Amino acid sequence: MPELTNNGRDSSSVTVKFTKLFINGDFLDSVSGKTFETIDPRTGEVITRISEGTKEDIDIAVKAARHAFDFGPWPRLPPSERAKMMMKWAELIDENSEEVAALDAIDAGKLYHMCKAVDIPTASNTLRYYAGAADKIHGEVLKMSGQFHAYTLMEPIGVVGHIIPWNFPTTMFFLKVSPSLAAGCTMILKPAEQTPLSALFYAHLAKLAGVPDGVINVVPGFGPTAGAAISSHMDIDKVSFTATDLALLGILFNKGEVCVASSRVFVQEGIYEEFEKKLVEKAKAWVVGDPFDPKSQQGPQVDKNQFEKVLSYIEHGKRQGATLLTGGKTLGNKGYYIQPTIFSNVKEDMLIAQDEIFGPVMALKKFKTIEEAIKSANSTRYGLAAGVVTKNIDTANTMSRSIRAGTIWINCYFAFGDDVPFGGYKMSGFGKDSGLDALFKYLQVKSVVTPIYNSPWL
């Protein structure tokens, strides 16, 4: 069974420089003066207090963003100039990767070495990808049937409100901000209340990169107050948000706090027994521990609420008759660590098979035919991503076209790319992040028609 590792580093060894709201280029106290605690999930202790944005603060941030869009330089700059600033921001992120990785480790419980090696470089590359797209936004010339000339313009949609989740604070920040910046939009971003630290640091770096005041505003706060104010604000033109309510890597990566976690694994009956045995062995050897320990493969859950939610799902699995093969318990006497947990004999109507758990909990199910596997895979209200492992190309083609999910990985998992659109079916949302599809979300099409006089052709 996994044991908790700890390298002894505490949150006091990480310097938190920014704790206030970032509005119109400055760090400010909230109007109310309220603050809230951000907690280190490794220990359950307070890291620092963060200014709490509410409706009044959102109003001020929206006013700044609206002024920056309606009268400021950002949407009027040559796209190549926007690209230069985005490229500079990406350079600054790379230069400060260790500091930002440490912030996500203490704030979100993310593995430090993974943040530094994967999350941070991926974020800066996402910025570069959309910087490269900024000067390639163009409309079309249209052929009309009458004596008219028509063309389309692609214009920035305006002021955008971004609400991002806690499971990938850095990645989600740049998946939302990068394409909207490239399009020429201005924005207000509310990071998850559990993980505000890196977002505020990125706002600081954006200012250093030369992004004009009012273009990016970061307002930490809670969903019912700050989030609701963004969602209902009549001067925000678009709201973008992510909801957060190989087999072992697929579920234990990022301690299961992944919207595409392979929480349900269907195994064909001919290999089921051997697969189950090897999976349990690997889960027992999985290293759970301090995110700063390079040996750790899994850190703590993001906060106490998520920790208790995951444990409650484990109890539901037991009560509803699933077989607990390994795990199911907490680790250590402080912090929010949970053992890698695997259930077998899972029925489709069990909660652990139907809900998004966002924790290190896997449900195994045996199947006999491809048709049975497809039916089981589609028997959920979610459909963000799925993985298929097979040597048969016909099986791969059938499964990828039959499973109702936005991304299908064949013989791989977590294969993301800046140029690959990512989004879900059913209750896993609508619209796409990544790729040019994400850029188009922040643009609107304008048709322009003029008459043609005395032309030899139409």
Short mmCIF file of C-alpha atoms in Angstrom, two decimals:
data_model
loop_
_atom_site.label_atom_id
_atom_site.label_comp_id
_atom_site.label_asym_id
_atom_site.label_seq_id
_atom_site.Cartn_x
_atom_site.Cartn_y
_atom_site.Cartn_z
CA MET A 1 0.00 0.00 0.00
CA PRO A 2 1.37 3.49 -0.82
CA GLU A 3 3.07 5.36 1.99
CA LEU A 4 3.20 9.12 2.33
CA THR A 5 6.54 10.70 1.40
CA ASN A 6 7.66 14.12 2.59
CA ASN A 7 10.82 16.08 1.86
CA GLY A 8 10.24 18.52 4.71
CA ARG A 9 9.68 21.68 2.65
CA ASP A 10 6.95 23.94 4.04
CA SER A 11 4.96 26.79 2.50
CA SER A 12 7.02 29.39 4.36
CA SER A 13 9.92 28.61 2.02
CA VAL A 14 7.82 29.85 -0.93
CA THR A 15 7.46 33.63 -1.20
CA VAL A 16 3.98 34.88 -2.13
CA LYS A 17 4.38 38.33 -3.69
CA PHE A 18 0.88 39.14 -4.92
CA THR A 19 -2.31 38.81 -2.87
CA LYS A 20 -4.48 41.71 -4.07
CA LEU A 21 -6.89 42.15 -6.98
CA PHE A 22 -5.26 43.12 -10.28
CA ILE A 23 -7.42 45.78 -11.95
CA ASN A 24 -6.44 48.26 -14.64
CA GLY A 25 -2.74 47.53 -14.24
CA ASP A 26 -2.54 47.86 -10.44
CA PHE A 27 -2.80 45.57 -7.43
CA LEU A 28 -5.65 46.83 -5.25
CA ASP A 29 -7.51 45.95 -2.07
CA SER A 30 -11.11 44.91 -2.57
CA VAL A 31 -13.79 47.57 -2.12
CA SER A 32 -15.07 45.79 1.00
CA GLY A 33 -11.61 45.22 2.40
CA LYS A 34 -12.48 41.54 2.81
CA THR A 35 -9.89 38.80 2.42
CA PHE A 36 -10.04 35.02 2.39
CA GLU A 37 -7.58 32.28 3.26
CA THR A 38 -5.81 30.22 0.65
CA ILE A 39 -4.82 26.84 2.08
CA ASP A 40 -1.80 24.58 1.56
CA PRO A 41 -3.40 21.16 0.83
CA ARG A 42 -0.24 19.38 1.98
CA THR A 43 -0.84 20.50 5.55
CA GLY A 44 -4.25 22.16 5.74
CA GLU A 45 -2.52 25.32 6.98
CA VAL A 46 -3.06 28.88 5.75
CA ILE A 47 -0.55 30.10 3.15
CA THR A 48 -1.74 33.70 3.07
CA ARG A 49 -4.86 35.85 2.81
CA ILE A 50 -6.17 37.02 -0.58
CA SER A 51 -8.27 40.10 -1.33
CA GLU A 52 -11.83 38.92 -1.92
CA GLY A 53 -13.47 40.34 -5.02
CA THR A 54 -17.25 40.81 -4.99
CA LYS A 55 -19.80 42.42 -7.31
CA GLU A 56 -18.45 45.92 -6.68
CA ASP A 57 -14.93 44.85 -7.64
CA ILE A 58 -16.17 43.05 -10.75
CA ASP A 59 -17.99 46.25 -11.76
CA ILE A 60 -14.74 48.21 -11.47
CA ALA A 61 -12.80 45.56 -13.42
CA VAL A 62 -15.44 45.44 -16.16
CA LYS A 63 -15.35 49.23 -16.44
CA ALA A 64 -11.57 49.07 -16.89
CA ALA A 65 -11.81 46.30 -19.48
CA ARG A 66 -14.62 48.08 -21.34
CA HIS A 67 -12.64 51.32 -21.50
CA ALA A 68 -9.55 49.41 -22.69
CA PHE A 69 -11.59 47.78 -25.45
CA ASP A 70 -13.64 50.78 -26.56
CA PHE A 71 -10.89 53.40 -26.37
CA GLY A 72 -7.58 51.66 -25.66
CA PRO A 73 -4.85 50.52 -28.03
CA TRP A 74 -5.11 46.72 -27.66
CA PRO A 75 -7.83 45.88 -30.25
CA ARG A 76 -6.49 48.63 -32.54
CA LEU A 77 -2.85 47.53 -32.55
CA PRO A 78 -1.49 45.81 -35.63
CA PRO A 79 -1.84 42.10 -34.81
CA SER A 80 1.93 41.69 -35.11
CA GLU A 81 2.35 44.16 -32.22
CA ARG A 82 -0.06 42.18 -30.04
CA ALA A 83 1.96 39.09 -30.95
CA LYS A 84 5.23 40.73 -29.82
CA MET A 85 3.83 41.45 -26.36
CA MET A 86 2.43 37.94 -26.07
CA MET A 87 5.83 36.52 -27.04
CA LYS A 88 7.52 38.69 -24.41
CA TRP A 89 5.03 37.47 -21.80
CA ALA A 90 5.87 33.88 -22.75
CA GLU A 91 9.59 34.60 -22.25
CA LEU A 92 8.92 36.03 -18.79
CA ILE A 93 6.91 32.95 -17.84
CA ASP A 94 9.82 30.70 -18.80
CA GLU A 95 12.24 32.88 -16.83
CA ASN A 96 10.03 32.60 -13.71
CA SER A 97 9.01 28.95 -14.11
CA GLU A 98 10.44 27.78 -10.79
CA GLU A 99 8.60 30.45 -8.82
CA VAL A 100 5.27 29.85 -10.52
CA ALA A 101 5.61 26.06 -10.25
CA ALA A 102 6.16 26.46 -6.51
CA LEU A 103 3.01 28.58 -6.22
CA ASP A 104 0.88 25.91 -7.91
CA ALA A 105 2.50 23.24 -5.73
CA ILE A 106 1.61 24.92 -2.43
CA ASP A 107 -1.75 26.25 -3.59
CA ALA A 108 -3.11 23.32 -5.63
CA GLY A 109 -1.03 20.38 -4.38
CA LYS A 110 0.34 19.87 -7.88
CA LEU A 111 3.66 18.06 -8.31
CA TYR A 112 6.40 20.68 -8.48
CA HIS A 113 8.56 18.81 -10.97
CA MET A 114 5.56 18.22 -13.27
CA CYS A 115 4.57 21.89 -13.11
CA LYS A 116 8.09 22.98 -13.97
CA ALA A 117 8.61 20.40 -16.72
CA VAL A 118 5.11 20.31 -18.24
CA ASP A 119 2.51 22.85 -17.08
CA ILE A 120 4.63 26.01 -17.26
CA PRO A 121 6.35 25.30 -20.62
CA THR A 122 2.99 24.24 -22.07
CA ALA A 123 1.46 27.53 -20.93
CA SER A 124 4.17 29.66 -22.52
CA ASN A 125 3.94 27.62 -25.72
CA THR A 126 0.18 28.17 -25.80
CA LEU A 127 0.81 31.90 -25.65
CA ARG A 128 3.28 31.60 -28.52
CA TYR A 129 0.84 29.53 -30.58
CA TYR A 130 -1.87 32.18 -30.40
CA ALA A 131 0.64 35.00 -30.81
CA GLY A 132 1.49 33.35 -34.11
CA ALA A 133 -2.20 33.28 -35.04
CA ALA A 134 -2.88 36.94 -34.20
CA ASP A 135 -1.89 38.26 -37.65
CA LYS A 136 -3.68 35.49 -39.52
CA ILE A 137 -7.22 36.52 -38.65
CA HIS A 138 -9.08 37.39 -41.83
CA GLY A 139 -12.48 37.18 -43.44
CA GLU A 140 -13.61 36.05 -46.87
CA VAL A 141 -14.58 37.61 -50.17
CA LEU A 142 -18.07 36.42 -51.12
CA LYS A 143 -19.71 35.95 -54.53
CA MET A 144 -23.24 37.36 -54.53
CA SER A 145 -25.86 36.68 -57.17
CA GLY A 146 -26.72 40.35 -57.76
CA GLN A 147 -24.62 43.39 -58.63
CA PHE A 148 -22.94 43.54 -55.25
CA HIS A 149 -19.51 42.97 -53.76
CA ALA A 150 -19.44 41.30 -50.34
CA TYR A 151 -16.79 40.38 -47.82
CA THR A 152 -16.60 39.45 -44.14
CA LEU A 153 -14.59 40.95 -41.31
CA MET A 154 -13.49 39.01 -38.21
CA GLU A 155 -13.70 41.41 -35.27
CA PRO A 156 -12.91 40.86 -31.56
CA ILE A 157 -16.06 40.10 -29.62
CA GLY A 158 -15.27 42.65 -26.90
CA VAL A 159 -14.97 42.23 -23.13
CA VAL A 160 -14.67 38.61 -22.01
CA GLY A 161 -15.25 37.11 -18.56
CA HIS A 162 -13.15 34.02 -17.80
CA ILE A 163 -13.93 31.75 -14.84
CA ILE A 164 -11.32 28.99 -14.46
CA PRO A 165 -11.17 25.85 -12.28
CA TRP A 166 -8.62 24.74 -9.70
CA ASN A 167 -7.33 21.47 -11.13
CA PHE A 168 -4.94 23.04 -13.68
CA PRO A 169 -4.54 26.69 -12.59
CA THR A 170 -1.77 27.55 -15.04
CA THR A 171 -2.97 25.53 -18.01
CA MET A 172 -6.54 26.78 -17.81
CA PHE A 173 -5.41 30.39 -17.35
CA PHE A 174 -3.62 30.36 -20.69
CA LEU A 175 -6.12 28.19 -22.55
CA LYS A 176 -8.63 30.98 -21.92
CA VAL A 177 -6.50 34.12 -21.96
CA SER A 178 -4.23 33.38 -24.96
CA PRO A 179 -6.82 33.10 -27.79
CA SER A 180 -8.91 36.00 -26.44
CA LEU A 181 -5.80 38.20 -26.30
CA ALA A 182 -4.80 37.25 -29.84
CA ALA A 183 -8.31 38.13 -31.04
CA GLY A 184 -7.97 41.63 -29.56
CA CYS A 185 -10.34 41.21 -26.62
CA THR A 186 -10.00 42.61 -23.11
CA MET A 187 -10.94 40.50 -20.11
CA ILE A 188 -11.74 39.86 -16.48
CA LEU A 189 -10.53 36.53 -15.09
CA LYS A 190 -11.68 34.95 -11.85
CA PRO A 191 -9.35 32.17 -10.73
CA ALA A 192 -10.76 29.43 -8.53
CA GLU A 193 -10.84 30.55 -4.91
CA GLN A 194 -8.73 27.50 -4.03
CA THR A 195 -5.88 28.47 -6.39
CA PRO A 196 -5.49 32.24 -6.94
CA LEU A 197 -1.73 32.62 -6.47
CA SER A 198 -0.33 31.81 -9.91
CA ALA A 199 -3.03 33.84 -11.72
CA LEU A 200 -2.02 36.98 -9.83
CA PHE A 201 1.64 36.33 -10.60
CA TYR A 202 0.84 35.93 -14.31
CA ALA A 203 -0.99 39.27 -14.26
CA HIS A 204 2.18 40.88 -12.91
CA LEU A 205 4.24 39.31 -15.71
CA ALA A 206 1.72 40.51 -18.32
CA LYS A 207 2.25 44.08 -17.17
CA LEU A 208 6.01 43.64 -17.38
CA ALA A 209 5.55 42.36 -20.94
CA GLY A 210 3.84 45.60 -21.91
CA VAL A 211 0.21 44.47 -22.09
CA PRO A 212 -1.75 47.74 -21.68
CA ASP A 213 -3.63 48.51 -18.48
CA GLY A 214 -7.21 47.27 -18.40
CA VAL A 215 -6.66 44.50 -20.94
CA ILE A 216 -6.18 41.77 -18.32
CA ASN A 217 -7.89 42.06 -14.93
CA VAL A 218 -7.63 39.25 -12.34
CA VAL A 219 -10.23 39.25 -9.55
CA PRO A 220 -10.08 36.37 -7.03
CA GLY A 221 -13.31 35.62 -5.25
CA PHE A 222 -16.08 33.09 -4.81
CA GLY A 223 -18.54 31.70 -7.34
CA PRO A 224 -21.79 32.98 -5.78
CA THR A 225 -20.42 36.53 -5.60
CA ALA A 226 -17.59 37.30 -8.05
CA GLY A 227 -18.46 34.46 -10.43
CA ALA A 228 -22.14 35.32 -10.49
CA ALA A 229 -21.31 38.99 -11.10
CA ILE A 230 -19.24 38.04 -14.15
CA SER A 231 -21.89 35.66 -15.49
CA SER A 232 -24.70 38.22 -15.24
CA HIS A 233 -22.85 41.41 -16.12
CA MET A 234 -24.51 43.20 -19.02
CA ASP A 235 -21.28 44.92 -20.09
CA ILE A 236 -19.46 41.62 -20.61
CA ASP A 237 -19.84 40.38 -24.18
CA LYS A 238 -18.87 36.72 -23.63
CA VAL A 239 -18.37 34.45 -20.64
CA SER A 240 -16.05 31.45 -20.83
CA PHE A 241 -15.86 28.97 -17.97
CA THR A 242 -14.93 25.38 -17.19
CA ALA A 243 -17.08 23.46 -14.83
CA THR A 244 -15.36 21.30 -12.24
CA ASP A 245 -17.95 19.72 -10.25
CA LEU A 246 -3.09 4.59 -20.02
CA ALA A 247 -5.33 3.33 -17.50
CA LEU A 248 -3.42 4.02 -14.28
CA LEU A 249 -1.95 7.33 -15.46
CA GLY A 250 -5.35 8.30 -16.79
CA ILE A 251 -6.89 8.37 -13.33
CA LEU A 252 -3.96 9.08 -10.99
CA PHE A 253 -2.36 11.89 -13.01
CA ASN A 254 -2.85 15.15 -11.08
CA LYS A 255 -4.35 13.03 -8.23
CA GLY A 256 -7.41 12.35 -10.33
CA GLU A 257 -8.36 16.05 -10.46
CA VAL A 258 -8.64 15.96 -14.23
CA CYS A 259 -11.76 16.59 -16.29
CA VAL A 260 -10.66 13.79 -18.66
CA ALA A 261 -9.59 11.33 -15.96
CA SER A 262 -10.13 7.71 -16.98
CA SER A 263 -12.36 7.06 -13.98
CA ARG A 264 -14.24 4.27 -15.78
CA VAL A 265 -12.11 1.56 -17.39
CA PHE A 266 -13.76 -1.17 -19.48
CA VAL A 267 -11.64 -4.31 -19.98
CA GLN A 268 -12.44 -7.17 -22.34
CA GLU A 269 -13.08 -10.38 -20.46
CA GLY A 270 -10.22 -12.34 -22.07
CA ILE A 271 -7.57 -10.12 -20.45
CA TYR A 272 -9.53 -8.84 -17.47
CA GLU A 273 -8.02 -10.99 -14.71
CA GLU A 274 -4.43 -10.30 -15.72
CA PHE A 275 -5.16 -6.59 -16.26
CA GLU A 276 -6.77 -6.25 -12.85
CA LYS A 277 -3.85 -7.99 -11.12
CA LYS A 278 -1.23 -5.77 -12.75
CA LEU A 279 -3.24 -2.63 -12.19
CA VAL A 280 -3.60 -3.30 -8.47
CA GLU A 281 0.13 -4.02 -8.19
CA LYS A 282 0.99 -0.73 -9.86
CA ALA A 283 -1.51 1.20 -7.74
CA LYS A 284 0.01 -0.21 -4.54
CA ALA A 285 3.44 0.90 -5.71
CA TRP A 286 2.23 4.40 -6.64
CA VAL A 287 4.10 7.05 -4.62
CA VAL A 288 1.82 9.53 -2.84
CA GLY A 289 3.58 12.41 -1.17
CA ASP A 290 4.74 15.99 -0.90
CA PRO A 291 4.54 17.75 -4.29
CA PHE A 292 8.11 19.02 -3.83
CA ASP A 293 9.48 15.48 -3.42
CA PRO A 294 10.75 14.37 -6.87
CA LYS A 295 9.78 10.78 -6.05
CA SER A 296 6.11 11.70 -5.59
CA GLN A 297 3.69 10.61 -8.30
CA GLN A 298 0.58 11.96 -6.60
CA GLY A 299 0.03 14.95 -4.31
CA PRO A 300 -2.87 15.94 -2.04
CA GLN A 301 -6.38 16.83 -3.19
CA VAL A 302 -6.83 20.56 -3.68
CA ASP A 303 -8.76 21.35 -0.48
CA LYS A 304 -10.75 19.87 2.39
CA ASN A 305 -14.06 19.99 0.51
CA GLN A 306 -12.70 18.02 -2.43
CA PHE A 307 -10.91 15.64 -0.07
CA GLU A 308 -14.16 14.87 1.76
CA LYS A 309 -16.10 14.64 -1.50
CA VAL A 310 -13.74 11.98 -2.86
CA LEU A 311 -13.93 10.00 0.39
CA SER A 312 -17.72 10.16 0.26
CA TYR A 313 -17.72 8.67 -3.24
CA ILE A 314 -15.50 5.86 -2.02
CA GLU A 315 -18.03 5.14 0.72
CA HIS A 316 -20.86 5.23 -1.86
CA GLY A 317 -18.97 2.64 -3.92
CA LYS A 318 -18.69 0.33 -0.92
CA ARG A 319 -22.33 0.74 0.08
CA GLN A 320 -23.63 0.18 -3.43
CA GLY A 321 -21.84 -3.15 -3.71
CA ALA A 322 -18.66 -2.44 -5.70
CA THR A 323 -15.59 -4.47 -4.69
CA LEU A 324 -12.74 -2.39 -3.27
CA LEU A 325 -9.55 -3.88 -4.70
CA THR A 326 -7.05 -1.44 -3.20
CA GLY A 327 -6.87 1.94 -1.49
CA GLY A 328 -9.90 3.77 -0.18
CA LYS A 329 -8.19 5.38 2.80
CA THR A 330 -6.43 8.61 3.69
CA LEU A 331 -2.67 8.91 4.10
CA GLY A 332 -0.78 10.81 6.79
CA ASN A 333 -2.08 12.75 9.78
CA LYS A 334 -2.34 16.12 8.05
CA GLY A 335 -3.12 17.38 4.59
CA TYR A 336 -5.54 15.98 2.02
CA TYR A 337 -3.88 12.80 0.76
CA ILE A 338 -5.91 9.80 -0.47
CA GLN A 339 -4.66 6.38 -1.50
CA PRO A 340 -5.04 5.37 -5.15
CA THR A 341 -8.37 3.54 -5.13
CA ILE A 342 -9.67 0.87 -7.51
CA PHE A 343 -13.14 -0.71 -7.52
CA SER A 344 -14.28 -3.72 -9.52
CA ASN A 345 -17.76 -5.21 -10.08
CA VAL A 346 -19.03 -1.71 -10.80
CA LYS A 347 -22.57 -1.35 -12.16
CA GLU A 348 -23.55 1.42 -14.55
CA ASP A 349 -26.08 2.95 -12.13
CA MET A 350 -23.56 3.34 -9.27
CA LEU A 351 -22.52 6.87 -8.36
CA ILE A 352 -18.83 6.10 -8.89
CA ALA A 353 -19.68 5.15 -12.49
CA GLN A 354 -21.99 8.08 -13.20
CA ASP A 355 -20.42 11.14 -11.57
CA GLU A 356 -17.22 13.11 -12.10
CA ILE A 357 -15.35 12.34 -8.89
CA PHE A 358 -12.20 14.42 -9.51
CA GLY A 359 -10.11 12.15 -7.33
CA PRO A 360 -7.87 9.06 -7.52
CA VAL A 361 -10.75 6.60 -7.84
CA MET A 362 -11.07 4.12 -10.71
CA ALA A 363 -14.04 1.90 -11.56
CA LEU A 364 -13.26 -1.33 -13.46
CA LYS A 365 -15.88 -3.08 -15.56
CA LYS A 366 -15.63 -6.24 -17.65
CA PHE A 367 -17.14 -6.42 -21.13
CA LYS A 368 -17.57 -9.18 -23.70
CA THR A 369 -18.37 -7.49 -27.03
CA ILE A 370 -17.47 -4.17 -28.65
CA GLU A 371 -21.15 -3.24 -28.73
CA GLU A 372 -21.39 -3.77 -24.98
CA ALA A 373 -18.35 -1.56 -24.37
CA ILE A 374 -19.76 1.23 -26.54
CA LYS A 375 -23.10 1.09 -24.72
CA SER A 376 -21.38 1.26 -21.33
CA ALA A 377 -19.07 4.09 -22.41
CA ASN A 378 -22.05 6.15 -23.57
CA SER A 379 -24.17 5.47 -20.48
CA THR A 380 -23.09 8.67 -18.72
CA ARG A 381 -24.25 12.25 -19.01
CA TYR A 382 -20.65 13.35 -19.58
CA GLY A 383 -18.59 13.08 -22.74
CA LEU A 384 -15.34 15.02 -22.62
CA ALA A 385 -12.78 12.38 -23.59
CA ALA A 386 -12.21 8.64 -23.87
CA GLY A 387 -9.29 6.32 -24.60
CA VAL A 388 -9.25 3.11 -26.62
CA VAL A 389 -6.44 0.57 -26.38
CA THR A 390 -6.44 -1.94 -29.24
CA LYS A 391 -4.24 -3.45 -31.96
CA ASN A 392 -7.19 -3.74 -34.36
CA ILE A 393 -7.65 -0.75 -36.68
CA ASP A 394 -11.28 -1.68 -37.35
CA THR A 395 -12.00 -1.69 -33.62
CA ALA A 396 -10.26 1.67 -33.25
CA ASN A 397 -12.33 3.18 -36.07
CA THR A 398 -15.61 1.75 -34.78
CA MET A 399 -15.01 2.87 -31.21
CA SER A 400 -13.81 6.38 -32.13
CA ARG A 401 -16.91 6.98 -34.24
CA SER A 402 -19.36 5.45 -31.77
CA ILE A 403 -18.31 6.91 -28.42
CA ARG A 404 -20.04 10.21 -27.68
CA ALA A 405 -17.06 12.24 -26.52
CA GLY A 406 -15.22 15.28 -27.80
CA THR A 407 -11.79 13.63 -27.89
CA ILE A 408 -10.93 9.97 -28.48
CA TRP A 409 -7.36 8.86 -27.80
CA ILE A 410 -6.27 5.66 -29.56
CA ASN A 411 -3.46 3.78 -27.77
CA CYS A 412 -2.52 6.93 -25.85
CA TYR A 413 -3.97 9.24 -23.21
CA PHE A 414 -3.60 12.91 -22.26
CA ALA A 415 -2.28 13.64 -25.76
CA PHE A 416 -3.03 17.35 -25.91
CA GLY A 417 -1.75 19.91 -28.40
CA ASP A 418 -2.20 23.63 -28.99
CA ASP A 419 -3.51 22.92 -32.49
CA VAL A 420 -5.96 20.18 -31.45
CA PRO A 421 -9.47 21.42 -30.52
CA PHE A 422 -10.59 20.21 -27.09
CA GLY A 423 -14.15 20.20 -25.80
CA GLY A 424 -16.95 17.87 -24.82
CA TYR A 425 -20.28 16.34 -25.73
CA LYS A 426 -23.43 16.26 -23.59
CA MET A 427 -22.95 17.78 -20.11
CA SER A 428 -19.21 18.14 -20.64
CA GLY A 429 -19.86 21.54 -22.17
CA PHE A 430 -19.96 23.21 -25.54
CA GLY A 431 -17.38 25.12 -27.54
CA LYS A 432 -13.71 24.25 -27.90
CA ASP A 433 -10.47 25.20 -26.26
CA SER A 434 -7.18 24.91 -28.19
CA GLY A 435 -6.73 25.12 -31.93
CA LEU A 436 -8.11 27.85 -34.13
CA ASP A 437 -11.62 26.87 -32.93
CA ALA A 438 -10.75 28.55 -29.62
CA LEU A 439 -9.63 31.72 -31.39
CA PHE A 440 -12.90 31.92 -33.33
CA LYS A 441 -14.85 31.85 -30.04
CA TYR A 442 -13.58 35.35 -29.35
CA LEU A 443 -14.29 36.75 -32.83
CA GLN A 444 -17.53 37.76 -34.46
CA VAL A 445 -18.27 37.88 -38.17
CA LYS A 446 -19.41 41.08 -39.84
CA SER A 447 -20.68 41.03 -43.42
CA VAL A 448 -20.03 44.08 -45.59
CA VAL A 449 -21.92 44.54 -48.88
CA THR A 450 -21.41 47.29 -51.45
CA PRO A 451 -23.02 47.74 -54.88
CA ILE A 452 -21.01 47.30 -58.06
CA TYR A 453 -21.55 49.81 -60.84
CA ASN A 454 -20.45 49.49 -64.46
CA SER A 455 -18.38 46.36 -63.84
CA PRO A 456 -17.69 44.07 -66.82
CA TRP A 457 -18.38 41.06 -64.56
CA LEU A 458 -19.90 40.30 -61.21
#
